[in-house]
mmCIF file of C-alpha atoms and ligand atoms in Angstrom:
data_model
loop_
_atom_site.group_PDB
_atom_site.id
_atom_site.type_symbol
_atom_site.label_atom_id
_atom_site.label_comp_id
_atom_site.label_asym_id
_atom_site.label_seq_id
_atom_site.Cartn_x
_atom_site.Cartn_y
_atom_site.Cartn_z
ATOM 1 C CA MET P 158 23.713 -2.127 8.276
ATOM 2 C CA ALA P 159 21.895 -2.232 11.610
ATOM 3 C CA PRO P 160 18.146 -2.828 11.250
ATOM 4 C CA CYS P 161 15.970 0.245 11.680
ATOM 5 C CA ASP P 162 14.858 0.746 15.263
ATOM 6 C CA VAL P 163 11.077 0.740 14.834
ATOM 7 C CA PRO P 164 8.403 -1.471 16.414
ATOM 8 C CA VAL P 165 6.707 -4.396 14.663
ATOM 9 C CA GLY P 166 3.108 -4.243 13.447
ATOM 10 C CA VAL P 167 1.533 -1.150 11.889
ATOM 11 C CA ILE P 168 3.780 1.878 12.330
ATOM 12 C CA THR P 169 2.827 5.552 12.030
ATOM 13 C CA GLY P 170 4.262 9.040 12.547
ATOM 14 C CA ASP P 171 7.920 9.373 13.542
ATOM 15 C CA ASP P 172 8.493 5.645 13.020
ATOM 16 C CA VAL P 173 7.466 5.931 9.358
ATOM 17 C CA LEU P 174 9.856 8.849 8.898
ATOM 18 C CA LYS P 175 12.601 6.876 10.627
ATOM 19 C CA LEU P 176 12.071 3.770 8.479
ATOM 20 C CA LEU P 177 11.881 5.599 5.148
ATOM 21 C CA THR P 178 14.975 7.636 6.025
ATOM 22 C CA HIS P 179 16.771 4.395 6.945
ATOM 23 C CA ALA P 180 15.805 3.035 3.520
ATOM 24 C CA ARG P 181 17.024 6.144 1.708
ATOM 25 C CA GLU P 182 20.333 6.213 3.590
ATOM 26 C CA ASN P 183 20.978 2.501 3.195
ATOM 27 C CA LYS P 184 19.861 2.334 -0.441
ATOM 28 C CA TYR P 185 16.954 -0.037 -0.320
ATOM 29 C CA ALA P 186 13.288 0.470 -1.208
ATOM 30 C CA ILE P 187 10.237 -1.056 0.417
ATOM 31 C CA PRO P 188 7.763 -2.746 -1.937
ATOM 32 C CA ALA P 189 4.138 -1.601 -1.723
ATOM 33 C CA PHE P 190 1.690 -4.333 -2.628
ATOM 34 C CA ASN P 191 -1.871 -3.551 -3.652
ATOM 35 C CA CYS P 192 -4.252 -5.582 -1.505
ATOM 36 C CA THR P 193 -7.897 -6.327 -2.156
ATOM 37 C CA SER P 194 -8.745 -8.860 0.564
ATOM 38 C CA SER P 195 -7.570 -10.223 3.916
ATOM 39 C CA SER P 196 -5.937 -13.017 1.908
ATOM 40 C CA THR P 197 -3.735 -10.695 -0.181
ATOM 41 C CA CYS P 198 -2.848 -8.652 2.937
ATOM 42 C CA ASN P 199 -1.755 -11.819 4.745
ATOM 43 C CA ALA P 200 0.252 -13.014 1.736
ATOM 44 C CA ALA P 201 2.175 -9.722 1.574
ATOM 45 C CA MET P 202 2.836 -9.815 5.327
ATOM 46 C CA GLN P 203 3.989 -13.436 5.198
ATOM 47 C CA ALA P 204 6.398 -12.547 2.386
ATOM 48 C CA ALA P 205 7.844 -9.787 4.580
ATOM 49 C CA LYS P 206 8.176 -12.164 7.532
ATOM 50 C CA ASP P 207 9.813 -14.864 5.373
ATOM 51 C CA ASN P 208 12.207 -12.328 3.838
ATOM 52 C CA ASN P 209 12.934 -10.399 7.055
ATOM 53 C CA CYS P 210 11.921 -6.967 5.851
ATOM 54 C CA PRO P 211 9.354 -4.209 6.284
ATOM 55 C CA VAL P 212 6.422 -4.007 3.885
ATOM 56 C CA ILE P 213 3.867 -1.490 2.628
ATOM 57 C CA LEU P 214 0.272 -2.630 2.112
ATOM 58 C CA GLN P 215 -1.881 -0.326 0.045
ATOM 59 C CA PHE P 216 -5.545 -0.127 -0.872
ATOM 60 C CA SER P 217 -6.658 1.583 -4.060
ATOM 61 C CA ASN P 218 -10.116 3.114 -4.351
ATOM 62 C CA GLY P 219 -11.226 0.067 -6.356
ATOM 63 C CA GLY P 220 -9.559 -2.239 -3.835
ATOM 64 C CA GLY P 221 -11.389 -0.512 -0.993
ATOM 65 C CA ALA P 222 -14.712 -0.842 -2.809
ATOM 66 C CA PHE P 223 -14.004 -4.539 -3.375
ATOM 67 C CA LEU P 224 -13.217 -4.997 0.325
ATOM 68 C CA ALA P 225 -16.626 -3.513 1.167
ATOM 69 C CA GLY P 226 -18.290 -5.924 -1.299
ATOM 70 C CA LYS P 227 -19.189 -5.410 -4.952
ATOM 71 C CA SER P 228 -22.911 -5.029 -4.245
ATOM 72 C CA VAL P 229 -22.481 -2.084 -1.862
ATOM 73 C CA LYS P 230 -23.275 1.047 -3.869
ATOM 74 C CA ASP P 231 -23.042 3.605 -1.070
ATOM 75 C CA PRO P 232 -20.752 6.546 -1.994
ATOM 76 C CA ASN P 233 -18.697 5.735 1.105
ATOM 77 C CA ALA P 234 -18.191 2.075 0.145
ATOM 78 C CA ALA P 235 -14.557 2.506 -0.919
ATOM 79 C CA ALA P 236 -13.705 4.374 2.277
ATOM 80 C CA ALA P 237 -15.541 1.836 4.455
ATOM 81 C CA GLY P 238 -13.747 -1.026 2.702
ATOM 82 C CA SER P 239 -10.360 0.669 3.048
ATOM 83 C CA VAL P 240 -11.014 1.188 6.763
ATOM 84 C CA ALA P 241 -12.055 -2.471 7.094
ATOM 85 C CA GLY P 242 -8.820 -3.564 5.407
ATOM 86 C CA ALA P 243 -6.806 -1.324 7.713
ATOM 87 C CA LEU P 244 -8.515 -2.733 10.795
ATOM 88 C CA HIS P 245 -7.814 -6.293 9.633
ATOM 89 C CA VAL P 246 -4.129 -5.487 9.189
ATOM 90 C CA ARG P 247 -3.998 -3.719 12.548
ATOM 91 C CA ALA P 248 -5.467 -6.781 14.271
ATOM 92 C CA VAL P 249 -2.924 -9.280 12.907
ATOM 93 C CA ALA P 250 0.213 -7.443 11.699
ATOM 94 C CA LYS P 251 2.097 -7.749 15.013
ATOM 95 C CA TYR P 252 2.078 -11.557 14.750
ATOM 96 C CA TYR P 253 4.197 -11.325 11.596
ATOM 97 C CA GLY P 254 7.056 -9.656 13.492
ATOM 98 C CA ILE P 255 7.829 -6.962 10.892
ATOM 99 C CA PRO P 256 6.957 -3.258 10.499
ATOM 100 C CA VAL P 257 3.970 -2.576 8.247
ATOM 101 C CA ILE P 258 3.122 0.746 6.623
ATOM 102 C CA LEU P 259 -0.612 1.028 5.934
ATOM 103 C CA HIS P 260 -1.081 3.147 2.831
ATOM 104 C CA THR P 261 -3.735 4.090 0.297
ATOM 105 C CA ASP P 262 -2.978 4.299 -3.409
ATOM 106 C CA HIS P 263 -3.721 6.802 -6.240
ATOM 107 C CA CYS P 264 -6.447 9.287 -5.350
ATOM 108 C CA ALA P 265 -7.320 11.441 -8.358
ATOM 109 C CA LYS P 266 -9.328 14.685 -8.098
ATOM 110 C CA LYS P 267 -12.660 12.975 -8.656
ATOM 111 C CA LEU P 268 -11.886 10.569 -5.798
ATOM 112 C CA LEU P 269 -11.170 13.244 -3.171
ATOM 113 C CA PRO P 270 -14.382 12.407 -1.247
ATOM 114 C CA TRP P 271 -12.794 8.980 -0.609
ATOM 115 C CA MET P 272 -9.736 10.723 0.872
ATOM 116 C CA ASP P 273 -11.931 13.060 2.945
ATOM 117 C CA ALA P 274 -13.750 10.075 4.451
ATOM 118 C CA MET P 275 -10.502 8.213 5.235
ATOM 119 C CA LEU P 276 -9.085 11.328 6.895
ATOM 120 C CA ASP P 277 -12.260 11.535 8.993
ATOM 121 C CA ALA P 278 -11.521 7.942 10.062
ATOM 122 C CA ASP P 279 -7.889 8.854 10.779
ATOM 123 C CA GLU P 280 -8.992 11.755 12.963
ATOM 124 C CA ALA P 281 -11.519 9.653 14.864
ATOM 125 C CA TYR P 282 -8.879 6.969 15.409
ATOM 126 C CA PHE P 283 -6.356 9.614 16.442
ATOM 127 C CA ALA P 284 -8.775 11.050 19.012
ATOM 128 C CA GLN P 285 -8.970 7.632 20.671
ATOM 129 C CA TYR P 286 -5.522 6.135 20.245
ATOM 130 C CA GLY P 287 -3.191 9.085 19.669
ATOM 131 C CA GLU P 288 -2.192 7.925 16.184
ATOM 132 C CA PRO P 289 -3.932 7.843 12.783
ATOM 133 C CA LEU P 290 -5.574 4.671 11.432
ATOM 134 C CA PHE P 291 -3.433 4.727 8.265
ATOM 135 C CA SER P 292 0.298 5.428 8.144
ATOM 136 C CA SER P 293 0.165 7.262 4.831
ATOM 137 C CA HIS P 294 -2.011 8.278 1.906
ATOM 138 C CA MET P 295 -1.377 9.102 -1.724
ATOM 139 C CA LEU P 296 -2.897 11.964 -3.689
ATOM 140 C CA ASP P 297 -2.599 11.875 -7.467
ATOM 141 C CA LEU P 298 -3.498 15.207 -9.022
ATOM 142 C CA SER P 299 -0.998 14.695 -11.849
ATOM 143 C CA GLU P 300 -3.754 15.083 -14.449
ATOM 144 C CA GLU P 301 -4.348 18.651 -13.274
ATOM 145 C CA PRO P 302 -2.086 21.649 -14.065
ATOM 146 C CA ASP P 303 0.982 21.662 -11.772
ATOM 147 C CA GLU P 304 -0.136 24.716 -9.805
ATOM 148 C CA GLU P 305 -3.477 23.180 -8.940
ATOM 149 C CA ASN P 306 -1.848 19.810 -8.210
ATOM 150 C CA ILE P 307 0.553 21.363 -5.712
ATOM 151 C CA ALA P 308 -2.086 23.616 -4.123
ATOM 152 C CA ILE P 309 -4.490 20.723 -3.464
ATOM 153 C CA CYS P 310 -1.682 18.527 -2.126
ATOM 154 C CA LYS P 311 -0.609 21.316 0.194
ATOM 155 C CA LYS P 312 -4.111 21.725 1.580
ATOM 156 C CA TYR P 313 -4.426 17.992 2.288
ATOM 157 C CA PHE P 314 -0.884 17.734 3.630
ATOM 158 C CA GLU P 315 -1.722 20.368 6.251
ATOM 159 C CA ARG P 316 -4.550 18.171 7.526
ATOM 160 C CA MET P 317 -2.395 15.019 7.446
ATOM 161 C CA ALA P 318 0.654 16.613 9.065
ATOM 162 C CA LYS P 319 -1.355 17.329 12.230
ATOM 163 C CA MET P 320 -1.577 13.543 12.730
ATOM 164 C CA LYS P 321 1.915 12.872 11.319
ATOM 165 C CA ILE P 322 0.499 11.001 8.348
ATOM 166 C CA TRP P 323 2.957 10.535 5.478
ATOM 167 C CA MET P 324 1.786 11.901 2.113
ATOM 168 C CA GLU P 325 2.807 10.667 -1.318
ATOM 169 C CA MET P 326 2.022 12.782 -4.371
ATOM 170 C CA GLU P 327 2.557 12.402 -8.114
ATOM 171 C CA ILE P 328 3.748 14.942 -10.647
ATOM 172 C CA GLY P 329 4.229 14.309 -14.356
ATOM 173 C CA ILE P 330 2.436 11.648 -16.311
ATOM 174 C CA THR P 331 2.836 7.933 -15.800
ATOM 175 C CA GLY P 332 1.844 6.110 -18.970
ATOM 176 C CA GLY P 333 -0.525 3.195 -19.317
ATOM 177 C CA GLU P 334 -3.881 2.689 -17.684
ATOM 178 C CA GLU P 335 -4.806 2.215 -14.051
ATOM 179 C CA ASP P 336 -8.049 2.501 -12.110
ATOM 180 C CA GLY P 337 -9.819 4.161 -15.028
ATOM 181 C CA VAL P 338 -7.155 6.783 -15.823
ATOM 182 C CA ASN P 339 -5.885 6.181 -19.331
ATOM 183 C CA ASN P 340 -2.657 7.833 -20.526
ATOM 184 C CA GLU P 341 -1.928 5.609 -23.479
ATOM 185 C CA ASP P 342 -1.976 8.416 -26.080
ATOM 186 C CA VAL P 343 -0.032 11.115 -24.267
ATOM 187 C CA ASP P 344 2.846 13.175 -25.762
ATOM 188 C CA PRO P 345 6.015 11.124 -24.984
ATOM 189 C CA GLU P 346 7.996 14.166 -23.698
ATOM 190 C CA LYS P 347 5.407 14.603 -20.922
ATOM 191 C CA LEU P 348 6.284 11.163 -19.591
ATOM 192 C CA TYR P 349 9.377 12.645 -17.932
ATOM 193 C CA THR P 350 8.993 14.977 -14.962
ATOM 194 C CA SER P 351 11.554 17.821 -14.910
ATOM 195 C CA PRO P 352 13.832 18.659 -11.934
ATOM 196 C CA GLU P 353 12.118 22.086 -11.761
ATOM 197 C CA GLN P 354 8.703 20.448 -11.355
ATOM 198 C CA VAL P 355 9.987 18.215 -8.554
ATOM 199 C CA TYR P 356 11.609 21.158 -6.781
ATOM 200 C CA ALA P 357 8.377 23.180 -7.038
ATOM 201 C CA VAL P 358 6.671 20.426 -5.047
ATOM 202 C CA TYR P 359 9.487 20.158 -2.530
ATOM 203 C CA LYS P 360 9.525 23.920 -1.975
ATOM 204 C CA GLU P 361 5.822 24.086 -1.093
ATOM 205 C CA LEU P 362 5.413 20.886 0.919
ATOM 206 C CA SER P 363 8.601 21.232 2.953
ATOM 207 C CA THR P 364 7.147 24.394 4.536
ATOM 208 C CA ILE P 365 4.640 22.093 6.289
ATOM 209 C CA GLY P 366 6.805 19.131 7.261
ATOM 210 C CA PRO P 367 9.300 16.498 6.099
ATOM 211 C CA MET P 368 6.909 13.539 5.769
ATOM 212 C CA PHE P 369 6.179 13.469 2.052
ATOM 213 C CA SER P 370 7.368 11.631 -1.033
ATOM 214 C CA ILE P 371 7.163 12.345 -4.722
ATOM 215 C CA ALA P 372 6.313 9.987 -7.559
ATOM 216 C CA ALA P 373 7.996 11.567 -10.564
ATOM 217 C CA ALA P 374 7.521 10.168 -14.051
ATOM 218 C CA PHE P 375 10.643 8.874 -15.786
ATOM 219 C CA GLY P 376 9.125 6.948 -18.663
ATOM 220 C CA ASN P 377 7.387 4.426 -16.415
ATOM 221 C CA VAL P 378 4.012 2.907 -17.191
ATOM 222 C CA HIS P 379 1.187 1.511 -15.081
ATOM 223 C CA GLY P 380 0.343 -2.067 -15.873
ATOM 224 C CA VAL P 381 1.970 -4.162 -18.521
ATOM 225 C CA TYR P 382 1.949 -1.863 -21.518
ATOM 226 C CA LYS P 383 4.863 -0.683 -23.606
ATOM 227 C CA PRO P 384 4.581 2.647 -25.425
ATOM 228 C CA GLY P 385 6.697 2.485 -28.587
ATOM 229 C CA ASN P 386 9.161 5.345 -28.243
ATOM 230 C CA VAL P 387 9.385 5.842 -24.492
ATOM 231 C CA THR P 388 12.237 4.350 -22.504
ATOM 232 C CA LEU P 389 12.581 4.076 -18.763
ATOM 233 C CA GLN P 390 15.242 6.542 -17.597
ATOM 234 C CA PRO P 391 15.709 6.084 -13.848
ATOM 235 C CA ALA P 392 18.970 8.076 -13.875
ATOM 236 C CA ARG P 393 16.780 11.182 -14.323
ATOM 237 C CA LEU P 394 15.806 10.755 -10.669
ATOM 238 C CA GLY P 395 19.398 11.558 -9.688
ATOM 239 C CA LYS P 396 19.025 14.902 -11.492
ATOM 240 C CA HIS P 397 15.999 15.731 -9.322
ATOM 241 C CA GLN P 398 18.030 15.138 -6.175
ATOM 242 C CA GLU P 399 20.941 17.224 -7.488
ATOM 243 C CA TYR P 400 18.727 20.117 -8.521
ATOM 244 C CA THR P 401 16.833 20.308 -5.228
ATOM 245 C CA LYS P 402 20.062 19.906 -3.236
ATOM 246 C CA GLU P 403 21.470 22.905 -5.119
ATOM 247 C CA GLN P 404 18.358 25.045 -4.657
ATOM 248 C CA ILE P 405 18.231 24.524 -0.900
ATOM 249 C CA SER P 406 22.037 24.402 -0.405
ATOM 250 C CA SER P 407 21.653 21.088 1.391
ATOM 251 C CA SER P 408 24.552 18.911 2.497
ATOM 252 C CA ASP P 409 22.294 15.912 1.920
ATOM 253 C CA ASP P 410 22.919 14.284 -1.479
ATOM 254 C CA LYS P 411 19.373 12.949 -1.580
ATOM 255 C CA PRO P 412 17.031 15.457 0.032
ATOM 256 C CA ILE P 413 13.892 13.991 -1.625
ATOM 257 C CA TYR P 414 12.013 10.771 -0.890
ATOM 258 C CA LEU P 415 11.124 9.343 -4.300
ATOM 259 C CA VAL P 416 8.579 6.704 -5.232
ATOM 260 C CA MET P 417 8.524 4.446 -8.294
ATOM 261 C CA HIS P 418 5.211 3.675 -9.966
ATOM 262 C CA GLY P 419 4.670 1.463 -12.956
ATOM 263 C CA GLY P 420 7.603 -0.792 -12.136
ATOM 264 C CA SER P 421 6.094 -3.989 -13.559
ATOM 265 C CA GLY P 422 8.352 -5.338 -16.268
ATOM 266 C CA SER P 423 11.372 -3.146 -15.335
ATOM 267 C CA THR P 424 14.800 -4.748 -15.467
ATOM 268 C CA ASP P 425 16.812 -5.419 -12.291
ATOM 269 C CA GLU P 426 19.319 -2.803 -13.380
ATOM 270 C CA GLU P 427 16.653 -0.130 -13.896
ATOM 271 C CA ILE P 428 15.247 -0.832 -10.455
ATOM 272 C CA ALA P 429 18.710 -0.762 -8.845
ATOM 273 C CA THR P 430 19.438 2.627 -10.482
ATOM 274 C CA ALA P 431 16.130 4.033 -9.232
ATOM 275 C CA VAL P 432 16.862 2.839 -5.682
ATOM 276 C CA SER P 433 20.369 4.311 -5.730
ATOM 277 C CA CYS P 434 18.766 7.661 -6.711
ATOM 278 C CA GLY P 435 16.604 7.775 -3.587
ATOM 279 C CA VAL P 436 13.541 5.679 -4.469
ATOM 280 C CA ILE P 437 12.287 4.344 -1.111
ATOM 281 C CA LYS P 438 9.018 2.733 -2.249
ATOM 282 C CA MET P 439 8.005 0.843 -5.347
ATOM 283 C CA ASN P 440 4.449 -0.102 -6.200
ATOM 284 C CA VAL P 441 3.828 -3.695 -7.220
ATOM 285 C CA ASP P 442 0.375 -4.663 -8.422
ATOM 286 C CA THR P 443 0.187 -6.207 -11.886
ATOM 287 C CA ASP P 444 2.868 -8.843 -11.210
ATOM 288 C CA THR P 445 1.362 -9.961 -7.902
ATOM 289 C CA GLN P 446 -2.111 -10.058 -9.493
ATOM 290 C CA TRP P 447 -0.785 -12.515 -12.033
ATOM 291 C CA ALA P 448 1.104 -14.515 -9.394
ATOM 292 C CA TYR P 449 -2.006 -14.862 -7.219
ATOM 293 C CA TRP P 450 -3.985 -16.160 -10.182
ATOM 294 C CA ASP P 451 -1.102 -18.348 -11.363
ATOM 295 C CA GLY P 452 -0.917 -20.123 -7.991
ATOM 296 C CA LEU P 453 -4.587 -21.024 -8.304
ATOM 297 C CA ARG P 454 -4.284 -21.881 -12.009
ATOM 298 C CA LYS P 455 -1.532 -24.413 -11.316
ATOM 299 C CA PHE P 456 -3.490 -25.989 -8.477
ATOM 300 C CA GLU P 457 -6.572 -26.376 -10.644
ATOM 301 C CA ALA P 458 -4.539 -27.800 -13.548
ATOM 302 C CA GLU P 459 -2.896 -30.398 -11.288
ATOM 303 C CA ASN P 460 -6.094 -31.391 -9.500
ATOM 304 C CA ARG P 461 -8.761 -30.862 -12.169
ATOM 305 C CA ASP P 462 -10.234 -34.350 -11.761
ATOM 306 C CA PHE P 463 -10.787 -33.709 -8.058
ATOM 307 C CA LEU P 464 -12.572 -30.421 -8.655
ATOM 308 C CA GLN P 465 -15.531 -31.413 -10.834
ATOM 309 C CA GLY P 466 -18.038 -32.265 -8.138
ATOM 310 C CA GLN P 467 -18.375 -32.633 -4.404
ATOM 311 C CA ILE P 468 -18.093 -36.430 -4.648
ATOM 312 C CA GLY P 469 -16.313 -38.632 -7.175
ATOM 313 C CA ASN P 470 -12.751 -38.531 -8.478
ATOM 314 C CA PRO P 471 -10.211 -40.908 -10.105
ATOM 315 C CA SER P 472 -9.831 -42.772 -6.769
ATOM 316 C CA GLY P 473 -13.485 -43.770 -6.797
ATOM 317 C CA PRO P 474 -17.041 -42.621 -7.544
ATOM 318 C CA ASP P 475 -17.832 -42.194 -3.824
ATOM 319 C CA LYS P 476 -14.655 -40.339 -2.834
ATOM 320 C CA PRO P 477 -15.249 -36.848 -1.408
ATOM 321 C CA ASN P 478 -13.368 -33.829 -2.818
ATOM 322 C CA LYS P 479 -13.779 -31.470 0.113
ATOM 323 C CA LYS P 480 -10.072 -31.149 0.731
ATOM 324 C CA TYR P 481 -9.657 -29.763 -2.805
ATOM 325 C CA TYR P 482 -12.571 -27.334 -3.056
ATOM 326 C CA ASP P 483 -12.440 -25.910 0.469
ATOM 327 C CA PRO P 484 -11.590 -22.225 -0.242
ATOM 328 C CA ARG P 485 -8.843 -22.403 2.373
ATOM 329 C CA VAL P 486 -7.049 -24.885 0.117
ATOM 330 C CA TRP P 487 -7.220 -23.124 -3.256
ATOM 331 C CA ILE P 488 -7.039 -19.566 -1.920
ATOM 332 C CA ARG P 489 -3.933 -20.649 -0.041
ATOM 333 C CA LYS P 490 -2.412 -21.815 -3.349
ATOM 334 C CA ALA P 491 -3.095 -18.335 -4.756
ATOM 335 C CA GLU P 492 -1.446 -16.828 -1.675
ATOM 336 C CA GLU P 493 1.612 -19.036 -2.146
ATOM 337 C CA GLY P 494 1.926 -17.763 -5.726
ATOM 338 C CA MET P 495 1.725 -14.174 -4.508
ATOM 339 C CA ILE P 496 4.198 -14.748 -1.644
ATOM 340 C CA ALA P 497 6.785 -16.072 -4.100
ATOM 341 C CA ARG P 498 6.332 -12.998 -6.329
ATOM 342 C CA CYS P 499 6.475 -10.579 -3.371
ATOM 343 C CA SER P 500 9.774 -12.185 -2.385
ATOM 344 C CA ILE P 501 11.204 -11.406 -5.821
ATOM 345 C CA SER P 502 10.328 -7.699 -5.379
ATOM 346 C CA MET P 503 11.872 -7.650 -1.904
ATOM 347 C CA ASP P 504 15.039 -9.092 -3.356
ATOM 348 C CA LYS P 505 15.213 -6.696 -6.344
ATOM 349 C CA LEU P 506 14.630 -3.663 -4.120
ATOM 350 C CA LEU P 507 17.451 -4.786 -1.779
ATOM 351 C CA CYS P 508 14.891 -4.786 1.020
ATOM 352 C CA LYS P 509 15.291 -8.474 1.859
ATOM 353 C CA GLY P 510 17.100 -9.058 5.169
ATOM 354 C CA THR P 511 16.911 -5.433 6.330
ATOM 355 C CA PHE P 512 14.677 -6.237 9.326
ATOM 356 C CA PRO P 513 15.070 -9.669 10.989
ATOM 357 C CA ALA P 514 11.486 -10.673 11.894
ATOM 358 C CA LYS P 515 10.732 -10.539 15.617
ATOM 359 C CA ILE P 516 7.896 -12.994 16.097
ATOM 360 C CA PRO P 517 6.382 -12.223 19.495
ATOM 361 C CA GLU P 518 6.529 -14.962 22.097
ATOM 362 C CA ALA P 519 3.231 -16.803 22.477
ATOM 363 C CA GLY P 520 0.798 -14.717 24.486
ATOM 364 C CA SER P 521 3.223 -11.819 24.920
ATOM 365 C CA VAL P 522 1.209 -9.272 22.954
ATOM 366 C CA PRO P 523 -2.333 -8.300 23.901
ATOM 367 C CA MET P 524 -4.771 -9.674 21.355
ATOM 368 C CA TRP P 525 -6.396 -6.258 21.200
ATOM 369 C CA ASP P 526 -5.693 -2.887 22.663
ATOM 370 C CA PHE P 527 -9.084 -1.259 22.377
ATOM 371 C CA SER P 528 -9.559 1.589 24.780
ATOM 372 C CA PRO P 529 -13.091 2.800 24.107
ATOM 373 C CA SER P 530 -13.891 6.256 25.327
ATOM 374 C CA SER P 531 -17.053 8.313 25.284
ATOM 375 C CA LYS P 532 -15.529 10.555 22.618
ATOM 376 C CA GLY P 533 -16.335 10.385 18.922
ATOM 377 C CA PRO P 534 -18.258 7.698 17.084
ATOM 378 C CA MET P 535 -17.848 5.140 19.888
ATOM 379 C CA ALA P 536 -20.400 7.071 21.959
ATOM 380 C CA ALA P 537 -23.110 6.041 19.524
ATOM 381 C CA VAL P 538 -21.994 2.421 19.681
ATOM 382 C CA LYS P 539 -22.155 2.568 23.477
ATOM 383 C CA ASP P 540 -25.722 3.859 23.306
ATOM 384 C CA ILE P 541 -26.726 0.939 21.108
ATOM 385 C CA GLY P 542 -24.913 -1.408 23.511
ATOM 386 C CA GLY P 543 -26.926 0.077 26.382
ATOM 387 C CA GLN P 544 -30.195 -0.470 24.538
ATOM 388 C CA VAL P 545 -29.311 -4.047 23.643
ATOM 389 C CA GLY P 546 -28.193 -4.664 27.235
ATOM 390 C CA GLY P 547 -31.500 -3.227 28.458
ATOM 391 C CA MET P 548 -33.452 -5.448 26.085
ATOM 392 C CA ILE P 549 -31.579 -8.517 27.256
ATOM 393 C CA SER P 550 -32.075 -7.771 30.960
ATOM 394 C CA GLY P 551 -35.760 -6.959 30.237
ATOM 395 C CA PHE P 552 -36.091 -10.292 28.471
ATOM 396 C CA MET P 553 -34.358 -12.120 31.340
ATOM 397 C CA ALA P 554 -36.648 -10.387 33.909
ATOM 398 C CA HIS P 555 -39.693 -11.368 31.849
ATOM 399 C CA LYS P 556 -38.591 -14.996 31.904
HETATM 400 ZN ZN1 ZN X 279 1.193 6.692 -10.354
#
């Protein structure tokens, strides 16, 4: 398999379509890691570099709020934090030599203002740079009746398609609990999306464009939680492809881009079946959360005696411990734990080795490519700059 011909760094638009189609045709899926900090973003990107593959970084609403800072109570905090995360990734991704899809995770009906604000940011970014800030977004209206779910997705997809933003949507119920949505007591039959439901989505969204994917439920659960009588049935995804293929008389055996949620704890075989049925993205959150903590836990357990005070350890009462408690030391250990776990997902999804990392030669890429214009929000920033400049020159003249 030849690697997909897309650039390194954050990719958007046609390149996203090209990469996800390459994945579907060559039967691999790209892992999507939930990120809550620059540290977790960097760990996921390093894993992709080390394993020679593309990667998807995603921010949930809670992750975005955390990126803004827990004390910020503004209603736009989650959007501001998600934008901040995206800008961090945009500034450094190219140095990792692999393609990165910048995505946002589950957005339920009550969180639509978060999506509206991020789309405002995408449009402002698009006005300046000719591409959106994010590569893709996910809407999750699966708690609503199907008709409403599809109608809302369609409305948002129209706005996204103008900027060639990929959209992921969910239909059917994924069990378990995530970001405050609890489906632990749901009727087990509802945990499997039907081929008719999937086709209903395809039929409506494909009138707007090809850049969308569907997370269908096939007995999967969010988080580590096992409902008693529900089994994971990834082969059902093949039925969705067959049914839609038939309805649209397509020659393509896998006309739909499918996404797997709630994959934590799935067996290798279950994952392989899902990928062979056209799953091109799998969310990974719970397992990397544990791995990040576990890296730190091990470090603390091994070095406990060096972490009890700034000075004084088994080598002597006056010995400094700075090289143990410096956050760059113990956060790095957490990152190493996460990198190892990300690598496992890349391997299981057959993604590993699909894109040999192209580390840019030293100094060959511009450190930034800002091209400020007088359009949009930058105009206000310019005005402030002018005032500050005036104050400085006034101050200098006074001196
Ligand atoms: Zn989901």
